[in-house]
PDB file of C-alpha atoms in Angstrom:
ATOM      1  CA  MET A  65      59.799 -13.399  35.082  1.00 82.00           C
ATOM      2  CA  ASN A  66      60.022 -12.295  31.439  1.00 83.00           C
ATOM      3  CA  ASP A  67      57.171 -14.696  30.625  1.00 88.00           C
ATOM      4  CA  TYR A  68      54.784 -12.414  32.513  1.00 91.00           C
ATOM      5  CA  LEU A  69      56.001  -9.113  31.024  1.00 94.00           C
ATOM      6  CA  THR A  70      54.968  -7.347  27.840  1.00 93.00           C
ATOM      7  CA  LEU A  71      58.293  -6.609  26.126  1.00 94.00           C
ATOM      8  CA  THR A  72      59.156  -6.158  22.464  1.00 93.00           C
ATOM      9  CA  ALA A  73      62.006  -8.125  20.870  1.00 93.00           C
ATOM     10  CA  ASP A  74      64.535  -5.286  21.198  1.00 95.00           C
ATOM     11  CA  GLU A  75      63.704  -4.347  24.834  1.00 96.00           C
ATOM     12  CA  HIS A  76      65.664  -5.567  27.842  1.00 96.00           C
ATOM     13  CA  LEU A  77      65.666  -4.972  31.599  1.00 96.00           C
ATOM     14  CA  SER A  78      68.324  -3.010  33.450  1.00 97.00           C
ATOM     15  CA  LEU A  79      68.347  -3.255  37.268  1.00 96.00           C
ATOM     16  CA  LEU A  80      67.808   0.187  38.766  1.00 96.00           C
ATOM     17  CA  ARG A  81      67.764  -0.573  42.501  1.00 96.00           C
ATOM     18  CA  GLU A  82      67.040  -3.217  45.102  1.00 93.00           C
ATOM     19  CA  THR A  83      65.544  -2.314  48.456  1.00 90.00           C
ATOM     20  CA  HIS A  84      65.265  -4.559  51.514  1.00 84.00           C
ATOM     21  CA  LEU A  85      62.657  -3.578  54.081  1.00 77.00           C
ATOM     22  CA  HIS A  86      63.517  -4.953  57.495  1.00 75.00           C
ATOM     23  CA  THR A  87      59.892  -5.222  58.538  1.00 68.00           C
ATOM     24  CA  GLN A  88      57.310  -7.940  58.037  1.00 61.00           C
ATOM     25  CA  GLY A  89      59.681 -10.735  57.091  1.00 63.00           C
ATOM     26  CA  GLN A  90      62.510  -8.987  55.205  1.00 67.00           C
ATOM     27  CA  THR A  91      60.530  -7.819  52.167  1.00 76.00           C
ATOM     28  CA  SER A  92      62.586  -7.198  49.043  1.00 86.00           C
ATOM     29  CA  ILE A  93      61.657  -4.764  46.246  1.00 91.00           C
ATOM     30  CA  LYS A  94      63.531  -4.798  42.938  1.00 94.00           C
ATOM     31  CA  GLU A  95      63.099  -2.119  40.283  1.00 97.00           C
ATOM     32  CA  TRP A  96      64.189  -2.334  36.652  1.00 97.00           C
ATOM     33  CA  GLN A  97      64.090   0.075  33.739  1.00 97.00           C
ATOM     34  CA  ILE A  98      62.935  -1.212  30.370  1.00 97.00           C
ATOM     35  CA  ILE A  99      65.475  -0.150  27.732  1.00 97.00           C
ATOM     36  CA  ASP A 100      64.803  -0.353  23.984  1.00 96.00           C
ATOM     37  CA  GLY A 101      67.336  -1.086  21.229  1.00 95.00           C
ATOM     38  CA  GLN A 102      68.298   2.614  20.945  1.00 96.00           C
ATOM     39  CA  GLY A 103      69.005   2.902  24.685  1.00 96.00           C
ATOM     40  CA  ARG A 104      65.841   4.833  25.557  1.00 96.00           C
ATOM     41  CA  VAL A 105      63.867   4.087  28.709  1.00 97.00           C
ATOM     42  CA  THR A 106      60.435   2.815  27.664  1.00 96.00           C
ATOM     43  CA  GLY A 107      59.038   1.822  31.053  1.00 97.00           C
ATOM     44  CA  GLY A 108      59.731   0.120  34.344  1.00 97.00           C
ATOM     45  CA  VAL A 109      59.159  -3.066  36.298  1.00 97.00           C
ATOM     46  CA  ILE A 110      58.782  -3.574  40.056  1.00 96.00           C
ATOM     47  CA  LEU A 111      58.963  -6.971  41.754  1.00 94.00           C
ATOM     48  CA  GLN A 112      57.936  -7.271  45.407  1.00 89.00           C
ATOM     49  CA  ASP A 113      58.330 -10.509  47.341  1.00 84.00           C
ATOM     50  CA  LYS A 114      56.842 -11.819  50.594  1.00 66.00           C
ATOM     51  CA  MET A 115      53.401 -10.731  49.483  1.00 59.00           C
ATOM     52  CA  ASN A 116      51.789 -13.707  51.272  1.00 51.00           C
ATOM     53  CA  LEU A 117      52.248 -11.918  54.606  1.00 53.00           C
ATOM     54  CA  ARG A 118      49.260  -9.766  53.807  1.00 56.00           C
ATOM     55  CA  ARG A 119      45.989 -11.606  54.049  1.00 56.00           C
ATOM     56  CA  SER A 120      44.517  -9.955  50.944  1.00 58.00           C
ATOM     57  CA  TYR A 121      47.290 -11.313  48.672  1.00 55.00           C
ATOM     58  CA  SER A 122      47.507 -14.964  47.747  1.00 57.00           C
ATOM     59  CA  GLY A 123      50.707 -14.817  45.683  1.00 62.00           C
ATOM     60  CA  GLU A 124      54.316 -14.886  46.796  1.00 82.00           C
ATOM     61  CA  TYR A 125      55.346 -12.060  44.430  1.00 87.00           C
ATOM     62  CA  ARG A 126      53.705  -8.972  42.947  1.00 90.00           C
ATOM     63  CA  LEU A 127      54.945  -7.975  39.506  1.00 93.00           C
ATOM     64  CA  THR A 128      54.047  -4.543  38.130  1.00 95.00           C
ATOM     65  CA  GLN A 129      55.051  -3.186  34.726  1.00 97.00           C
ATOM     66  CA  ARG A 130      54.479   0.431  33.688  1.00 97.00           C
ATOM     67  CA  ASN A 131      54.931   2.079  30.322  1.00 96.00           C
ATOM     68  CA  HIS A 132      56.840   5.336  29.742  1.00 93.00           C
ATOM     69  CA  GLN A 133      53.754   7.416  30.601  1.00 95.00           C
ATOM     70  CA  GLY A 134      53.364   5.615  33.953  1.00 94.00           C
ATOM     71  CA  ASP A 135      50.301   3.588  32.972  1.00 96.00           C
ATOM     72  CA  ILE A 136      50.146   0.056  34.371  1.00 96.00           C
ATOM     73  CA  VAL A 137      50.628  -2.565  31.660  1.00 96.00           C
ATOM     74  CA  VAL A 138      50.936  -5.653  33.900  1.00 96.00           C
ATOM     75  CA  ASP A 139      49.919  -6.011  37.558  1.00 94.00           C
ATOM     76  CA  ARG A 140      50.053  -9.636  38.553  1.00 91.00           C
ATOM     77  CA  LEU A 141      50.378 -11.815  41.620  1.00 87.00           C
ATOM     78  CA  ILE A 142      52.525 -14.874  40.962  1.00 86.00           C
ATOM     79  CA  SER A 143      53.442 -17.808  43.168  1.00 82.00           C
ATOM     80  CA  SER A 144      56.919 -18.448  41.743  1.00 79.00           C
ATOM     81  CA  LEU A 145      59.372 -17.026  39.244  1.00 74.00           C
TER      82      LEU A 145
END
């Protein structure tokens, strides 16, 4: 998954929460915070699976990265991690 993200060398991901929706095929949503070398939150990442259940999406996963201001940096459909 890190291959698709825009992270600097000193940033890492910290799992914030994982949600399982018991509708439409047990969708799972994972959210991470992006933490820099000084321990500050510099953004966030959301990974949603089971995206192929919607006809408009061709990928298995949707990966979204936002910066600290909430702007989308990466919004990508991927078939595998």
